[in-house]
Short mmCIF file of C-alpha atoms in Angstrom, two decimals:
data_model
loop_
_atom_site.label_atom_id
_atom_site.label_comp_id
_atom_site.label_asym_id
_atom_site.label_seq_id
_atom_site.Cartn_x
_atom_site.Cartn_y
_atom_site.Cartn_z
CA MET I 1 0.00 0.00 0.00
CA THR I 2 1.30 3.46 -0.93
CA THR I 3 1.96 5.72 2.04
CA PRO I 4 0.10 9.03 1.58
CA HIS I 5 2.09 12.25 1.68
CA THR I 6 0.41 15.23 3.32
CA VAL I 7 1.49 18.35 1.48
CA ARG I 8 0.57 22.02 1.88
CA ILE I 9 -0.95 22.91 -1.49
CA TRP I 10 -3.06 26.01 -0.86
CA ASP I 11 -1.43 28.73 1.23
CA LEU I 12 -3.55 30.73 3.67
CA PRO I 13 -3.76 33.90 1.51
CA THR I 14 -5.09 31.86 -1.42
CA ARG I 15 -7.69 30.17 0.77
CA ILE I 16 -8.89 33.46 2.26
CA PHE I 17 -9.06 34.98 -1.22
CA HIS I 18 -11.07 32.05 -2.54
CA TRP I 19 -13.79 32.12 0.11
CA THR I 20 -13.95 35.91 0.31
CA LEU I 21 -14.38 36.14 -3.45
CA ALA I 22 -17.08 33.46 -3.41
CA ALA I 23 -19.04 35.29 -0.70
CA SER I 24 -18.58 38.64 -2.44
CA VAL I 25 -19.84 37.38 -5.80
CA ILE I 26 -22.93 35.90 -4.16
CA ALA I 27 -23.57 39.19 -2.35
CA LEU I 28 -23.06 41.13 -5.59
CA VAL I 29 -25.68 39.06 -7.37
CA ILE I 30 -28.16 39.48 -4.50
CA THR I 31 -27.70 43.25 -4.22
CA ALA I 32 -28.01 43.66 -8.00
CA LYS I 33 -31.30 41.76 -8.02
CA VAL I 34 -32.67 43.65 -5.00
CA GLY I 35 -31.73 47.05 -6.42
CA GLY I 36 -32.73 50.28 -4.71
CA ASN I 37 -30.66 51.15 -1.65
CA ALA I 38 -28.91 47.79 -1.93
CA MET I 39 -27.01 49.23 -4.88
CA GLU I 40 -24.86 51.16 -2.40
CA TRP I 41 -23.59 47.81 -1.15
CA HIS I 42 -23.35 46.55 -4.71
CA PHE I 43 -20.85 49.31 -5.49
CA ARG I 44 -18.89 48.68 -2.28
CA LEU I 45 -18.73 44.98 -3.00
CA GLY I 46 -17.63 45.74 -6.55
CA HIS I 47 -14.67 47.69 -5.21
CA LEU I 48 -13.91 44.84 -2.81
CA VAL I 49 -13.86 42.39 -5.70
CA LEU I 50 -11.60 44.78 -7.61
CA ALA I 51 -9.14 44.67 -4.70
CA LEU I 52 -9.39 40.88 -4.52
CA LEU I 53 -8.74 40.48 -8.24
CA VAL I 54 -5.71 42.76 -8.13
CA PHE I 55 -4.42 40.78 -5.15
CA ARG I 56 -4.93 37.46 -6.94
CA ILE I 57 -3.17 38.61 -10.07
CA VAL I 58 -0.13 39.68 -8.05
CA TRP I 59 -0.32 36.56 -5.86
CA GLY I 60 -0.46 34.48 -9.01
CA LEU I 61 3.07 35.70 -9.68
CA ILE I 62 4.64 35.59 -6.21
CA GLY I 63 2.38 33.34 -4.11
CA GLY I 64 2.70 29.73 -3.01
CA ARG I 65 3.97 27.11 -5.46
CA TRP I 66 0.52 25.84 -6.48
CA SER I 67 -1.17 29.25 -6.40
CA ARG I 68 1.12 30.69 -9.06
CA PHE I 69 -0.27 30.90 -12.57
CA ALA I 70 2.87 29.16 -13.82
CA ALA I 71 1.74 26.05 -11.92
CA PHE I 72 -1.46 25.70 -13.92
CA VAL I 73 -0.74 27.09 -17.36
CA TYR I 74 -0.83 23.87 -19.35
CA ALA I 75 0.16 23.10 -22.90
CA PRO I 76 -2.73 22.02 -25.18
CA ALA I 77 -1.23 18.53 -25.48
CA ARG I 78 -1.39 18.05 -21.72
CA LEU I 79 -5.03 19.14 -21.68
CA VAL I 80 -5.79 16.63 -24.43
CA ARG I 81 -4.07 13.84 -22.51
CA TYR I 82 -6.05 14.76 -19.42
CA LEU I 83 -9.34 14.66 -21.33
CA ARG I 84 -8.37 11.28 -22.82
CA GLY I 85 -7.89 9.81 -19.36
CA THR I 86 -4.09 9.70 -19.30
CA PRO I 87 -3.26 12.59 -16.97
CA HIS I 88 0.15 13.66 -15.74
CA PRO I 89 0.81 12.61 -12.10
CA GLU I 90 0.74 16.26 -10.98
CA ASP I 91 -2.56 17.06 -12.69
CA SER I 92 -4.45 16.22 -9.50
CA VAL I 93 -2.22 18.20 -7.16
CA GLY I 94 -3.35 21.79 -7.68
CA HIS I 95 -5.66 22.85 -10.48
CA SER I 96 -6.16 20.19 -13.14
CA PRO I 97 -5.82 21.26 -16.80
CA LEU I 98 -9.61 21.50 -17.07
CA GLY I 99 -9.91 23.23 -13.70
CA ALA I 100 -7.25 25.72 -14.75
CA LEU I 101 -9.33 26.74 -17.76
CA SER I 102 -12.27 27.30 -15.44
CA VAL I 103 -10.19 29.45 -13.08
CA PHE I 104 -8.76 31.61 -15.86
CA ALA I 105 -12.18 32.00 -17.49
CA LEU I 106 -13.81 33.00 -14.22
CA LEU I 107 -11.06 35.51 -13.39
CA ALA I 108 -11.29 37.02 -16.89
CA VAL I 109 -15.08 37.34 -16.72
CA LEU I 110 -14.91 38.89 -13.25
CA VAL I 111 -12.29 41.40 -14.40
CA ALA I 112 -14.55 42.33 -17.32
CA GLN I 113 -17.58 42.59 -15.04
CA VAL I 114 -15.83 44.80 -12.49
CA GLY I 115 -14.24 46.89 -15.23
CA THR I 116 -17.53 47.55 -16.99
CA GLY I 117 -19.16 48.21 -13.62
CA LEU I 118 -16.69 51.03 -13.05
CA LEU I 119 -17.80 52.47 -16.40
CA SER I 120 -21.56 51.90 -15.98
CA ASP I 121 -24.32 54.43 -15.38
CA ASP I 122 -27.92 53.50 -14.53
CA GLU I 123 -29.02 57.07 -15.42
CA ILE I 124 -30.97 57.23 -12.15
CA ALA I 125 -28.81 57.43 -9.06
CA PHE I 126 -25.59 55.45 -9.53
CA ALA I 127 -22.63 55.86 -11.85
CA GLY I 128 -19.26 54.18 -11.84
CA PRO I 129 -16.21 56.26 -10.84
CA LEU I 130 -14.63 56.03 -14.29
CA THR I 131 -17.62 57.20 -16.33
CA ARG I 132 -16.42 60.80 -16.45
CA PHE I 133 -13.21 59.76 -18.20
CA VAL I 134 -14.88 58.18 -21.25
CA SER I 135 -17.49 59.06 -23.83
CA ASN I 136 -21.22 58.47 -23.45
CA ALA I 137 -20.96 55.79 -26.13
CA VAL I 138 -18.40 53.85 -24.10
CA VAL I 139 -20.51 54.23 -20.96
CA GLY I 140 -23.53 52.90 -22.84
CA GLN I 141 -21.62 49.91 -24.17
CA ALA I 142 -20.12 49.13 -20.76
CA THR I 143 -23.50 49.43 -19.06
CA GLY I 144 -25.12 47.16 -21.63
CA TYR I 145 -22.44 44.51 -21.26
CA HIS I 146 -22.51 44.72 -17.46
CA LYS I 147 -26.26 44.31 -17.19
CA GLU I 148 -27.14 42.15 -20.18
CA ILE I 149 -24.12 39.92 -20.83
CA GLY I 150 -21.54 39.99 -18.08
CA GLN I 151 -23.76 39.04 -15.17
CA TYR I 152 -25.01 35.96 -16.98
CA LEU I 153 -21.48 34.93 -17.91
CA VAL I 154 -20.50 35.20 -14.25
CA LEU I 155 -23.55 33.22 -13.12
CA GLY I 156 -22.95 30.58 -15.79
CA LEU I 157 -19.27 30.08 -14.95
CA VAL I 158 -19.97 30.01 -11.22
CA ALA I 159 -22.66 27.37 -11.76
CA LEU I 160 -20.29 25.37 -13.98
CA HIS I 161 -17.57 25.66 -11.34
CA VAL I 162 -19.88 24.33 -8.63
CA LEU I 163 -21.12 21.48 -10.82
CA ALA I 164 -17.54 20.49 -11.64
CA ILE I 165 -16.67 20.39 -7.94
CA LEU I 166 -19.72 18.25 -7.21
CA PHE I 167 -18.74 15.89 -10.05
CA TYR I 168 -15.21 15.43 -8.74
CA VAL I 169 -16.38 15.03 -5.14
CA LEU I 170 -19.35 12.73 -5.74
CA VAL I 171 -18.29 10.78 -8.83
CA ARG I 172 -14.50 10.75 -8.79
CA LYS I 173 -14.31 10.78 -4.98
CA GLN I 174 -11.68 13.51 -4.95
CA ARG I 175 -11.50 15.85 -1.99
CA LEU I 176 -11.47 19.37 -3.37
CA VAL I 177 -13.28 21.43 -0.74
CA ARG I 178 -11.40 20.30 2.37
CA PRO I 179 -7.92 21.25 1.04
CA MET I 180 -9.24 24.72 0.26
CA LEU I 181 -10.23 24.97 3.93
CA HIS I 182 -7.10 23.71 5.68
CA GLY I 183 -4.60 23.87 2.82
CA ASP I 184 -3.26 20.31 2.83
CA LYS I 185 -3.74 17.37 0.47
CA ALA I 186 -2.98 13.70 0.99
CA LEU I 187 -1.10 12.61 -2.13
CA THR I 188 0.26 9.27 -3.28
CA HIS I 189 3.61 10.81 -4.21
CA PRO I 190 5.69 13.67 -2.75
CA VAL I 191 5.61 17.05 -4.47
CA THR I 192 7.01 20.49 -3.69
CA ALA I 193 4.83 22.15 -1.09
CA SER I 194 3.58 25.71 -1.26
CA ARG I 195 5.45 28.01 1.07
CA ASP I 196 3.03 29.20 3.74
CA ASP I 197 4.90 30.74 6.64
CA MET I 198 4.76 34.05 8.52
CA LEU I 199 6.94 35.80 5.95
CA THR I 200 4.76 34.87 2.98
CA ARG I 201 1.64 35.80 4.94
CA ALA I 202 3.16 39.18 5.82
CA ILE I 203 3.95 39.74 2.13
CA ALA I 204 0.36 38.80 1.29
CA LEU I 205 -0.91 41.41 3.78
CA VAL I 206 1.22 44.08 2.11
CA VAL I 207 -0.06 43.07 -1.33
CA LEU I 208 -3.64 43.09 -0.03
CA ALA I 209 -3.19 46.51 1.57
CA LEU I 210 -1.86 47.93 -1.70
CA SER I 211 -4.72 46.29 -3.61
CA VAL I 212 -7.31 47.75 -1.23
CA GLY I 213 -5.60 51.14 -1.52
CA LEU I 214 -5.84 50.98 -5.30
CA ALA I 215 -9.52 50.03 -5.17
CA TRP I 216 -10.23 52.83 -2.69
CA TRP I 217 -8.44 55.34 -4.94
CA VAL I 218 -10.50 54.21 -7.93
CA SER I 219 -13.72 54.55 -5.91
CA SER I 220 -12.71 58.10 -4.90
CA LEU I 221 -12.68 59.21 -8.54
CA VAL I 222 -16.46 59.37 -8.63
CA GLN I 223 -17.85 62.88 -9.11
#
């Protein structure tokens, strides 16, 4: 019998980001549907998500081993092998080739949604902080995308993400949720662990503070 190796895969900053982003997206959807005074919170949550996305982009370059984008940017041939049922031994460590596509797609759609939100104007009471820097035509296009296209792309990808997790947990019997809670995975072979010590967490706090500062500055540009 193979002795399992317990390895730190997801560092604490990545785990906090993941669950904070999930809660924020849910709250964004709810506040958008409620409307009215809830839109105040919708805008605040939008700026929070902006800060989280900036943090994740930076952390994808300097974070823990398996949180870095370099760890889950796969060649097309590796994706094909994974889909054919002949995966690489490390495909089940962090994000699988298929899971990586989902992550990148979701991040891209969220960036587009937040970006167009900053450029949107409901022509009633709320306008994004960047609307005064662009033409009315651009504001109209951004508003249309944000309300009519972007929100459904976000909802669709989130639903697909959840369904994929349920498939892997219930059908393939792979534990995906628990490692994102405590950070460790039991693997059949040793791999390089993600660094997750006080120094890396302190660096993450600095990156987060700068990201929040940027989001606050953007929010202050509103007229």
